Coordinates of C-alpha atoms in Angstrom, one line a residue:
Chain A
M21 CA -19.3 13.8 -14.0
T22 CA -21.5 16.3 -12.6
G23 CA -23.6 18.1 -16.0
T24 CA -22.4 21.8 -16.3
R25 CA -18.4 21.0 -16.6
R26 CA -17.9 20.1 -20.3
R27 CA -14.1 21.9 -20.2
L28 CA -11.5 19.9 -20.9
S29 CA -10.1 18.5 -17.7
P30 CA -5.9 18.7 -17.6
G31 CA -6.0 15.3 -17.8
W32 CA -7.1 14.9 -21.2
L33 CA -5.0 18.4 -21.7
A34 CA -2.1 16.7 -20.9
L35 CA -2.8 13.9 -23.0
I36 CA -3.2 16.7 -25.7
V37 CA 0.4 18.1 -25.3
T38 CA 2.0 14.4 -24.8
V39 CA 0.5 13.9 -28.2
L40 CA 1.7 16.6 -29.9
A41 CA 4.5 16.4 -28.2
Y42 CA 5.4 12.9 -29.6
A43 CA 4.4 14.3 -32.9
A44 CA 7.1 17.0 -33.4
L45 CA 9.6 14.3 -32.0
Q46 CA 8.6 11.6 -34.6
T47 CA 9.4 14.5 -37.1
L48 CA 12.0 15.7 -35.6
M49 CA 13.9 11.7 -35.6
S50 CA 12.1 11.0 -39.3
T51 CA 13.7 14.2 -40.3
K52 CA 17.7 12.6 -39.1
V53 CA 17.6 15.8 -37.1
I54 CA 17.6 13.6 -34.1
N55 CA 20.2 11.3 -35.6
P56 CA 19.6 7.3 -35.0
Y57 CA 22.2 7.0 -31.7
W58 CA 19.8 9.7 -30.0
Q59 CA 16.7 7.7 -31.1
Q60 CA 18.2 4.9 -29.3
V61 CA 19.0 6.3 -26.2
A62 CA 15.2 8.0 -26.2
G63 CA 13.8 4.4 -26.8
L64 CA 15.7 3.0 -23.5
A65 CA 14.5 5.9 -21.4
G66 CA 11.0 5.1 -22.7
I67 CA 11.6 1.4 -21.3
M68 CA 13.5 2.5 -18.3
A69 CA 10.2 4.5 -17.8
V70 CA 8.2 2.0 -18.0
S71 CA 10.1 -0.9 -15.7
A72 CA 10.1 2.0 -13.3
L73 CA 6.8 2.3 -13.0
G74 CA 6.1 -1.2 -12.4
L75 CA 9.7 -0.8 -9.5
N76 CA 7.4 1.7 -7.9
L77 CA 4.2 -0.3 -7.7
V78 CA 6.4 -3.1 -6.0
Y79 CA 8.4 -0.4 -3.9
G80 CA 7.1 3.0 -4.1
Y81 CA 3.1 2.4 -3.6
T82 CA 2.7 -1.4 -2.0
G83 CA 6.3 -1.0 -0.1
Q84 CA 7.7 -4.4 -1.0
F85 CA 11.8 -3.7 -1.6
S86 CA 12.8 -5.7 -4.7
L87 CA 16.1 -6.5 -5.9
G88 CA 15.3 -8.2 -8.5
H89 CA 13.4 -6.5 -10.4
A90 CA 16.2 -7.3 -13.6
A91 CA 15.7 -10.6 -13.5
F92 CA 11.7 -10.2 -15.0
Y93 CA 12.7 -7.7 -17.0
G94 CA 14.7 -10.4 -18.9
I95 CA 12.1 -13.3 -18.5
G96 CA 10.0 -10.7 -20.5
A97 CA 12.4 -10.1 -22.9
Y98 CA 13.6 -13.9 -23.6
A99 CA 10.2 -14.5 -23.1
S100 CA 9.7 -12.2 -26.2
A101 CA 12.5 -12.8 -28.1
L102 CA 12.0 -16.6 -28.1
V103 CA 8.2 -15.8 -29.5
T104 CA 9.3 -13.7 -32.1
R105 CA 12.0 -15.4 -33.1
S106 CA 10.1 -19.0 -33.1
L107 CA 7.1 -17.6 -35.3
G108 CA 8.5 -15.6 -37.1
P109 CA 9.1 -11.2 -37.2
S110 CA 5.7 -9.4 -37.8
I111 CA 4.4 -6.8 -35.3
W112 CA 1.8 -9.7 -34.3
T113 CA 4.3 -11.9 -32.9
L114 CA 5.7 -9.2 -32.0
L115 CA 2.5 -7.8 -29.8
L116 CA 2.1 -11.0 -29.3
G117 CA 5.7 -11.7 -27.6
I118 CA 5.1 -8.6 -26.0
A119 CA 1.9 -10.1 -24.4
A120 CA 4.1 -13.1 -23.4
G121 CA 6.7 -11.7 -21.8
A122 CA 4.0 -9.4 -19.6
V123 CA 2.0 -12.6 -18.8
I124 CA 5.3 -15.0 -18.0
A125 CA 7.1 -12.3 -15.8
G126 CA 4.0 -12.5 -14.0
L127 CA 3.4 -15.5 -13.3
V128 CA 7.0 -16.1 -12.1
A129 CA 6.5 -13.3 -9.7
F130 CA 3.1 -14.6 -8.8
L131 CA 4.4 -17.9 -8.0
I132 CA 7.9 -16.6 -6.3
G133 CA 5.9 -14.0 -4.9
L134 CA 3.7 -16.3 -2.5
P135 CA 6.2 -17.6 -0.4
I136 CA 8.7 -14.3 -0.5
L137 CA 6.5 -11.8 0.2
R138 CA 5.7 -13.3 4.0
L139 CA 9.2 -11.4 4.7
R140 CA 9.5 -8.2 5.3
S141 CA 12.1 -5.2 4.1
D142 CA 15.5 -5.9 4.3
Y143 CA 14.3 -9.8 4.2
L144 CA 12.8 -9.4 1.4
A145 CA 15.2 -7.3 -0.6
I146 CA 17.6 -10.6 0.3
A147 CA 15.6 -13.0 -1.3
T148 CA 14.7 -11.1 -4.7
L149 CA 18.5 -11.0 -5.1
G150 CA 18.7 -14.3 -4.7
F151 CA 16.2 -14.5 -7.2
G152 CA 17.4 -12.4 -9.8
I153 CA 21.1 -14.6 -9.4
I154 CA 19.2 -17.7 -10.0
M155 CA 17.9 -16.8 -13.0
K156 CA 21.1 -15.0 -14.1
V157 CA 22.7 -18.5 -13.7
L158 CA 19.6 -19.5 -15.7
F159 CA 20.5 -16.8 -18.3
D160 CA 23.9 -17.5 -18.6
N161 CA 23.2 -21.4 -19.1
S162 CA 20.1 -21.7 -20.7
D163 CA 21.1 -22.6 -24.4
A164 CA 22.1 -26.2 -22.3
V165 CA 18.3 -26.3 -22.6
I166 CA 17.7 -24.2 -25.1
P167 CA 19.9 -23.2 -27.9
M168 CA 18.4 -20.9 -29.7
M169 CA 18.5 -18.1 -26.0
G170 CA 22.2 -18.5 -26.6
G171 CA 23.4 -19.2 -23.3
S172 CA 26.7 -16.5 -21.7
A173 CA 27.3 -15.8 -25.5
G174 CA 24.0 -14.2 -25.2
M175 CA 20.9 -14.4 -28.4
T176 CA 20.8 -13.0 -31.7
G177 CA 19.0 -12.7 -35.0
I178 CA 15.8 -11.3 -32.2
A179 CA 14.7 -9.2 -35.1
R180 CA 14.6 -5.2 -34.6
L181 CA 10.1 -4.4 -34.3
T182 CA 10.1 -2.1 -31.8
N183 CA 11.4 1.2 -32.2
F184 CA 10.9 4.9 -30.8
A185 CA 7.7 5.4 -31.6
W186 CA 6.2 1.7 -30.2
V187 CA 8.2 2.1 -26.9
F188 CA 6.4 5.6 -26.2
V189 CA 3.2 4.3 -26.9
F190 CA 3.7 1.7 -24.5
A191 CA 5.1 4.2 -22.2
L192 CA 2.1 6.4 -22.6
G193 CA -0.7 3.2 -22.1
A194 CA 1.5 2.5 -19.0
T195 CA 2.0 5.5 -17.1
V196 CA -2.7 6.0 -17.6
V197 CA -2.8 2.7 -16.6
L198 CA -0.8 3.1 -13.6
R199 CA -2.3 6.5 -12.4
N200 CA -5.8 5.0 -13.0
L201 CA -5.2 2.2 -10.0
V202 CA -2.9 4.4 -7.8
F203 CA -6.0 6.2 -7.8
S204 CA -8.7 4.4 -7.4
S205 CA -9.6 2.0 -4.1
V206 CA -7.6 -1.1 -5.1
G207 CA -4.5 1.6 -5.1
R208 CA -5.0 3.3 -1.3
A209 CA -5.6 -0.8 -0.3
L210 CA -1.4 -1.0 -1.9
V211 CA -0.9 1.9 -0.4
S212 CA -2.4 1.1 3.3
V213 CA 0.1 -2.5 2.9
R214 CA 3.0 -0.2 2.6
E215 CA 2.1 2.5 5.5
D216 CA 1.0 0.1 8.2
E217 CA 0.9 -4.1 7.7
L218 CA -1.3 -4.4 10.4
A219 CA -3.4 -1.9 11.1
A220 CA -4.5 -2.6 6.8
E221 CA -5.7 -6.3 7.9
A222 CA -6.9 -4.5 10.2
V223 CA -10.0 -2.5 8.4
G224 CA -10.4 -5.4 5.8
I225 CA -7.5 -5.1 3.7
N226 CA -6.2 -8.7 2.6
T227 CA -2.6 -7.5 2.3
T228 CA -1.7 -10.9 1.3
K229 CA -4.1 -10.5 -1.4
Y230 CA -2.6 -7.1 -2.4
K231 CA 1.5 -7.6 -1.5
T232 CA 1.0 -10.2 -4.0
L233 CA -1.1 -8.3 -6.7
G234 CA 1.1 -5.0 -6.5
F235 CA 4.6 -7.3 -7.0
T236 CA 2.9 -9.0 -9.9
L237 CA 1.6 -6.4 -11.7
G238 CA 5.0 -4.2 -11.2
C239 CA 6.6 -7.3 -12.7
M240 CA 5.0 -7.3 -15.8
Y241 CA 6.2 -4.1 -16.4
A242 CA 9.4 -5.3 -16.5
G243 CA 8.4 -8.0 -18.8
V244 CA 6.5 -5.6 -20.6
A245 CA 9.8 -3.2 -21.0
G246 CA 11.8 -6.5 -21.5
A247 CA 9.9 -7.0 -25.0
L248 CA 10.7 -3.7 -26.1
Y249 CA 14.6 -3.7 -24.6
A250 CA 14.6 -7.4 -26.6
H251 CA 13.4 -5.5 -29.9
L252 CA 14.8 -2.3 -29.7
Y253 CA 18.2 -3.7 -29.2
A254 CA 18.0 -7.3 -31.2
Y255 CA 20.8 -8.7 -28.8
L256 CA 20.3 -10.0 -25.4
N257 CA 23.2 -10.8 -22.8
P258 CA 22.7 -11.9 -19.8
F259 CA 25.2 -9.3 -18.7
N260 CA 22.0 -6.7 -18.7
F261 CA 19.7 -8.7 -16.4
D262 CA 21.6 -8.5 -13.3
F263 CA 21.7 -7.6 -10.3
L264 CA 23.4 -4.6 -11.2
K265 CA 20.5 -3.7 -13.8
S266 CA 17.4 -4.1 -10.4
I267 CA 19.8 -1.3 -9.1
D268 CA 19.7 0.9 -11.7
V269 CA 16.0 0.6 -11.8
L270 CA 15.8 1.1 -8.1
L271 CA 17.9 4.1 -8.2
V272 CA 15.2 5.9 -10.9
V273 CA 12.3 5.1 -8.5
V274 CA 14.5 6.2 -5.2
L275 CA 15.5 9.6 -6.8
G276 CA 12.3 10.3 -8.7
G277 CA 10.3 10.1 -5.2
L278 CA 8.8 6.6 -3.8
G279 CA 5.2 7.0 -5.0
S280 CA 5.2 9.3 -7.5
I281 CA 4.8 8.7 -11.6
S282 CA 5.8 12.3 -12.5
G283 CA 8.7 11.2 -10.8
T284 CA 9.8 8.1 -11.5
L285 CA 8.8 9.6 -15.7
V286 CA 10.7 13.0 -15.1
A287 CA 13.9 10.3 -13.7
A288 CA 13.8 7.2 -15.9
V289 CA 14.5 10.3 -19.1
A290 CA 17.1 12.5 -17.3
W291 CA 19.1 9.5 -15.6
T292 CA 19.2 7.4 -19.2
F293 CA 20.4 10.7 -20.9
L294 CA 22.7 11.9 -17.9
L295 CA 25.0 8.2 -18.2
E296 CA 24.4 8.8 -22.5
G297 CA 24.9 12.7 -22.4
L298 CA 28.3 12.9 -20.1
R299 CA 29.6 10.3 -22.7
V300 CA 29.6 12.9 -25.2
A301 CA 29.5 15.8 -23.0
L302 CA 32.8 15.0 -21.7
P303 CA 35.9 15.3 -23.2
A304 CA 37.9 11.8 -23.7
S305 CA 40.7 12.8 -21.0
I306 CA 37.9 13.0 -18.4
Q307 CA 35.8 10.5 -19.7
D308 CA 36.8 8.0 -16.8
W309 CA 35.0 10.9 -14.4
R310 CA 31.7 9.8 -15.5
M311 CA 32.0 6.4 -12.9
V312 CA 32.4 9.3 -10.3
I313 CA 29.5 11.6 -11.5
Y314 CA 26.6 9.4 -11.3
P315 CA 27.6 8.3 -7.6
L316 CA 27.9 11.7 -6.4
V317 CA 24.9 13.0 -7.8
M318 CA 23.1 10.1 -5.9
V319 CA 24.6 11.0 -3.0
V320 CA 24.0 14.7 -3.4
F321 CA 20.6 13.9 -3.9
M322 CA 20.0 11.7 -1.1
I323 CA 21.4 14.4 1.4
F324 CA 19.7 17.5 -0.6
R325 CA 15.6 15.7 -1.3
P326 CA 16.0 12.2 0.5
G327 CA 12.4 12.2 -1.4
G328 CA 13.5 12.3 -4.0
L329 CA 12.3 15.0 -7.0
F330 CA 9.0 14.4 -5.9
S331 CA 8.3 13.2 -2.8
G332 CA 5.2 11.4 -3.3
T333 CA 3.5 14.5 -5.1
E334 CA 2.2 14.2 -8.3
F335 CA 1.9 16.6 -11.4
G336 CA -1.6 18.5 -11.3
F337 CA -2.2 16.8 -15.0
L338 CA -1.3 13.3 -13.8
K339 CA -4.2 13.2 -10.8
P340 CA -7.8 12.9 -11.0
R341 CA -10.6 15.1 -10.3
S342 CA -11.3 14.0 -7.2
A343 CA -7.9 13.6 -5.4
R344 CA -6.5 17.5 -6.2
R345 CA -6.7 19.7 -3.5
R346 CA -9.5 22.3 -3.5
T347 CA -9.2 25.9 -3.4
Chain B
M28 CA -28.6 -14.2 22.5
S29 CA -25.3 -12.9 22.9
L30 CA -23.5 -11.2 20.6
L31 CA -19.9 -12.0 20.8
D32 CA -19.2 -14.7 23.2
I33 CA -16.2 -15.9 24.4
R34 CA -15.3 -18.8 26.3
G35 CA -12.0 -20.1 27.3
L36 CA -9.6 -18.0 26.0
T37 CA -6.3 -18.9 26.5
M38 CA -2.9 -17.5 25.0
K39 CA 0.9 -17.9 25.8
F40 CA 3.8 -16.0 24.2
G41 CA 6.4 -18.5 24.5
G42 CA 6.2 -19.1 28.0
L43 CA 4.2 -16.4 29.1
V44 CA 0.5 -16.5 29.2
A45 CA -0.8 -13.6 28.7
V46 CA -4.7 -14.6 29.0
K47 CA -6.2 -17.6 30.6
D48 CA -10.0 -19.0 30.7
F49 CA -11.1 -15.4 29.9
T50 CA -14.7 -16.1 29.2
V51 CA -17.3 -13.3 28.8
S52 CA -20.1 -12.8 26.9
I53 CA -21.6 -9.2 25.6
D54 CA -25.0 -8.9 24.8
A55 CA -25.8 -6.5 21.3
H56 CA -26.4 -2.6 22.0
E57 CA -24.1 -3.3 25.3
L58 CA -21.0 -1.1 26.5
V59 CA -18.4 -3.1 28.5
G60 CA -15.2 -1.9 29.6
L61 CA -12.3 -3.9 30.3
I62 CA -9.7 -2.9 32.5
G63 CA -6.9 -3.9 35.1
P64 CA -3.3 -3.3 35.2
N65 CA -0.4 -3.4 32.1
G66 CA 0.3 -6.0 31.2
A67 CA -2.9 -7.6 32.3
G68 CA -3.3 -9.1 29.0
K69 CA -6.4 -6.4 27.4
T70 CA -5.1 -5.9 24.6
T71 CA -4.1 -9.1 24.1
V72 CA -8.2 -10.1 24.6
F73 CA -8.7 -7.0 21.0
N74 CA -6.3 -8.3 19.5
L75 CA -7.2 -12.4 19.8
V76 CA -11.1 -10.6 19.2
T77 CA -10.0 -9.3 15.8
G78 CA -7.8 -12.3 14.5
M79 CA -4.4 -10.5 15.0
H80 CA -3.4 -13.6 16.8
A81 CA -4.6 -16.7 17.2
P82 CA -5.5 -18.4 20.7
V83 CA -4.1 -21.9 22.0
A84 CA -7.0 -22.6 23.3
G85 CA -11.1 -21.4 23.8
T86 CA -13.5 -20.4 21.0
I87 CA -14.4 -17.2 20.2
E88 CA -18.4 -16.7 18.7
F89 CA -19.3 -13.7 17.0
Q90 CA -23.4 -14.0 15.8
G91 CA -23.7 -17.0 16.7
R92 CA -19.8 -18.1 14.4
R93 CA -16.9 -19.2 15.9
I94 CA -14.2 -16.3 14.9
Q95 CA -11.2 -17.5 16.5
G96 CA -7.9 -17.9 14.8
M97 CA -9.4 -16.0 11.6
R98 CA -7.7 -13.8 9.3
P99 CA -8.0 -9.7 10.3
W100 CA -9.6 -9.2 7.1
R101 CA -12.6 -11.6 7.8
V102 CA -13.1 -10.3 11.0
Y103 CA -13.0 -7.0 10.4
A104 CA -15.7 -7.8 7.3
L105 CA -17.9 -9.8 9.3
G106 CA -18.7 -6.1 11.6
I107 CA -15.7 -6.5 13.7
A108 CA -13.7 -2.9 14.2
R109 CA -11.4 -1.3 16.1
T110 CA -8.5 1.3 17.0
F111 CA -5.1 0.8 18.4
Q112 CA -4.1 1.9 21.5
N113 CA -0.9 3.5 20.1
I114 CA -2.4 5.5 16.7
R115 CA -2.0 3.4 13.5
L116 CA -3.0 5.4 10.8
F117 CA -1.8 5.7 7.3
G118 CA 0.2 8.5 7.6
M119 CA 0.9 9.2 4.4
L120 CA -3.0 9.2 2.9
S121 CA -4.7 11.8 3.0
V122 CA -7.5 11.7 6.3
L123 CA -10.1 11.2 3.6
D124 CA -8.1 7.9 2.3
N125 CA -7.8 6.6 5.8
V126 CA -11.4 6.2 5.8
R127 CA -12.4 5.2 2.3
V128 CA -9.5 3.0 2.3
A129 CA -11.2 1.6 5.5
D130 CA -13.9 1.0 3.1
H131 CA -12.5 -1.2 0.3
H132 CA -13.8 -4.8 1.8
R133 CA -17.2 -3.7 0.2
G134 CA -16.4 -2.5 -3.2
E135 CA -16.7 -5.2 -5.8
A136 CA -15.2 -2.9 -8.6
G137 CA -11.9 -4.2 -8.8
L138 CA -8.6 -3.8 -11.1
V139 CA -10.4 -3.9 -13.7
H140 CA -13.2 -1.1 -13.6
S141 CA -10.4 0.8 -12.0
I142 CA -7.6 0.8 -15.0
L143 CA -10.8 1.3 -17.3
R144 CA -12.5 3.8 -15.1
S145 CA -16.0 2.5 -15.3
P146 CA -19.2 3.5 -14.8
K147 CA -19.2 1.2 -11.6
F148 CA -15.9 2.5 -10.9
R149 CA -17.4 6.0 -10.6
H150 CA -20.6 4.5 -8.7
E151 CA -18.1 3.4 -6.2
E152 CA -16.0 6.0 -5.7
K153 CA -18.4 8.2 -5.5
R154 CA -20.5 6.3 -2.9
T155 CA -17.6 5.3 -0.8
T156 CA -16.4 9.3 -0.4
D157 CA -19.8 10.2 0.5
R158 CA -19.7 7.9 3.3
A159 CA -16.2 8.6 4.1
L160 CA -17.4 12.4 4.0
E161 CA -20.5 12.1 6.5
L162 CA -17.8 10.4 8.8
L163 CA -16.1 12.7 8.7
S164 CA -18.3 15.6 8.9
I165 CA -19.5 13.7 12.3
L166 CA -16.4 13.2 13.7
G167 CA -16.0 17.1 12.8
L168 CA -13.0 16.5 10.4
D169 CA -14.4 17.5 7.6
Q170 CA -12.1 20.3 6.5
R171 CA -9.1 18.4 7.4
R172 CA -9.9 15.4 4.8
D173 CA -7.1 16.8 1.8
E174 CA -4.8 16.9 5.3
L175 CA -2.4 13.8 5.1
A176 CA -3.1 11.8 8.6
R177 CA 0.6 12.2 9.8
N178 CA 0.5 15.8 10.0
L179 CA -2.6 15.8 11.7
P180 CA -3.1 16.7 15.5
Y181 CA -3.1 13.8 18.5
G182 CA -6.9 14.4 19.4
E183 CA -7.6 14.8 15.5
Q184 CA -5.5 11.6 15.3
R185 CA -7.8 9.1 17.3
R186 CA -11.1 10.9 16.1
L187 CA -9.7 10.1 12.5
E188 CA -9.0 6.6 13.6
I189 CA -12.5 6.3 15.4
A190 CA -13.8 7.0 11.8
R191 CA -12.1 4.6 10.0
A192 CA -13.2 2.2 12.1
L193 CA -16.9 3.4 11.8
V194 CA -17.1 3.8 7.8
S195 CA -17.6 -0.2 7.2
D196 CA -20.9 0.1 9.6
P197 CA -19.4 -2.7 11.7
K198 CA -21.8 -4.4 14.7
L199 CA -19.1 -4.1 17.7
L200 CA -16.3 -1.7 17.8
L201 CA -12.8 -2.1 20.0
L202 CA -11.4 1.0 21.5
D203 CA -8.1 0.3 23.2
E204 CA -7.4 3.2 25.4
P205 CA -9.2 6.0 23.7
A206 CA -8.4 8.1 25.7
A207 CA -5.1 7.9 26.5
G208 CA -3.0 11.1 26.3
M209 CA -6.2 13.5 26.1
N210 CA -6.5 16.6 28.8
P211 CA -9.3 16.8 30.7
S212 CA -12.1 18.4 28.6
E213 CA -11.1 16.4 25.3
V214 CA -11.8 13.4 27.9
G215 CA -14.9 14.8 28.5
Q216 CA -15.6 15.1 24.4
L217 CA -14.6 11.7 24.1
M218 CA -17.4 10.0 26.5
E219 CA -20.1 11.9 24.7
L220 CA -18.5 11.0 21.3
I221 CA -18.2 7.3 22.6
L222 CA -22.1 7.9 23.8
S223 CA -23.3 9.7 21.0
I224 CA -21.7 7.4 18.2
K225 CA -23.1 4.3 19.6
E226 CA -26.6 5.3 19.5
R227 CA -26.1 6.8 16.0
F228 CA -24.6 3.8 14.5
N229 CA -26.8 1.2 16.4
L230 CA -23.3 -0.2 18.3
T231 CA -22.1 -2.4 21.1
V232 CA -18.7 -1.1 22.7
F233 CA -15.8 -3.1 24.1
L234 CA -13.7 -0.7 25.6
I235 CA -10.1 -0.9 27.0
E236 CA -9.2 1.8 28.9
H237 CA -7.5 3.5 32.5
Q238 CA -9.2 6.5 33.0
M239 CA -11.3 5.5 35.4
K240 CA -13.6 8.9 34.9
V241 CA -14.4 7.1 31.4
V242 CA -15.1 3.6 32.3
M243 CA -17.3 5.0 35.3
G244 CA -18.8 7.5 33.3
V245 CA -19.7 5.7 30.3
C246 CA -19.3 1.8 30.5
E247 CA -22.7 -0.8 31.4
R248 CA -20.4 -3.4 32.8
V249 CA -17.0 -3.7 33.6
V250 CA -15.2 -6.6 33.7
V251 CA -11.6 -6.1 35.5
M252 CA -8.0 -8.4 34.3
E253 CA -4.9 -9.0 36.1
F254 CA -2.1 -11.4 35.0
G255 CA -4.4 -12.6 32.1
E256 CA -7.3 -14.0 34.3
I257 CA -11.1 -12.2 35.0
I258 CA -11.2 -11.5 38.4
C259 CA -14.5 -9.2 38.9
T260 CA -17.2 -8.1 36.8
G261 CA -19.6 -6.6 37.2
K262 CA -21.6 -3.0 37.6
P263 CA -19.0 -0.3 37.7
E264 CA -20.4 0.5 41.1
Q265 CA -20.2 -2.6 42.2
V266 CA -16.4 -2.7 40.3
Q267 CA -15.5 -0.2 42.5
C268 CA -15.9 -1.6 45.9
D269 CA -14.5 -4.6 45.5
P270 CA -11.9 -5.8 47.3
K271 CA -10.1 -7.8 44.4
V272 CA -9.9 -4.8 42.6
V273 CA -9.0 -3.0 44.4
E274 CA -6.0 -4.6 45.6
A275 CA -5.3 -5.2 42.6
Y276 CA -5.8 -1.9 40.6
L277 CA -7.8 0.7 41.9
G278 CA -6.7 1.4 45.6
V279 CA -3.0 2.0 43.7
Q280 CA -4.7 4.3 41.6
A281 CA -6.8 5.9 44.6
E282 CA -3.6 6.6 46.7
E283 CA -1.9 8.4 44.0
S284 CA -4.5 10.6 42.8
Q285 CA -4.6 11.4 46.6
Q286 CA -1.1 12.5 46.7

């Protein structure tokens, strides 16, 4: 921040453009040009973005391969739904619910992370997968302890408290927080763990601490996303938090590019709209082909762009001034 | 009092005794070489000193403080930095970030300051960047600051590893075969570099090397290992003449080089 420059930085410019884009979208929504169905899809895209940013922090930046992301998403969803159902629906209980979703997901991640983050790559993947399955079973049988949670029949009676606006604000906040985190000394420490754990220890990085930090924060993102989802969809079914949902988020992160915020955002939106868009775009007779088209997109992508859409790079406006290349 | 005091250090991997009863004391500002045939246990000694392994027996004292079995990042924070035999940079980080990350442990602005971009964060970021750039320019890498570390040529990667090791102002620098894979003129430059950074940063250097030119050229004292044990210690010229050393190590080398 040396005195002479008072011009708008690309980051602030991008923020203004984002707010304007949001205003445009919101106008289109309130005038019903974008119908409620697509509003919901837009909301889901934002929720996917928040959740995938979290997994990118865990896997893309810190290098810890997790297959249990949906479990933390589920923890956030159920925790927040319990809060708003117990305390009555209002903006304040919603905020409290989102906070509870984030904190509880983070706490569980911290406790589970301490023992399993000692494992490397594929072993860690299996351990997180196991954790995800356990959580799914717990959700399925939750009614035995807390009848309100509904068990395998699903949890109902959740007030629809969020909408596209809420999701948008949280997605924007999640992006800014992650961007500030990644382009900092803490962010460099996280990436050093991914790059070479032994070398990171040898240059003073407490790798246990940073692995746990990355994992916990990433899972808190999942918790927030889950809380937003619970109050957008107003119905929770354990089926939505199983292992396949973890894979969905993983796909978005990998397709967007590991270690790229821009990639995750673009992929989250593109993926969600592709899933729904094909449903509308394809004639009824070939609807079943959707299930061939998605995997095909993945295969083609991995052959031609193994680094994902952005392969570790960012939109210029997401980088702080110091990280932009000098010209 | 010596800076580094190693006594009776022993390390076993399963049934293999990698290091046995290793005792060496290094004074501040000394430049000591550690040589020996492949598999003699030299790198294991470095791994023990830097906390990568915990010894089976023996003690390591650094500035009078016992450090054996301490985690590597704690040892580093006390002032012992190292380079690796097979270069271990953070490939996908920029040259500048490779150096900055090694200064992370001194930072006090944690997560919250980073996310809020507080003045404290900005101040620290500037301090660590300036410091890293200073080292990059000393090692002639300042033009490469934005390059990914993995895209650097071999010689520059070696220098970057040294820059990374120096950013935290270590007191003791452990260099594990710094001249490996270098041609004779690069080796000459490296020797000058080692001597100049030693003076400039007031360092104590402990180095493993196979190239006799380096060992004989810069070391004030040499420790020779074979099969995990010290077989001889002394000035380079003394060691060179010791029959045990000639038999174990130098003799073989001399014959090869004459062919």
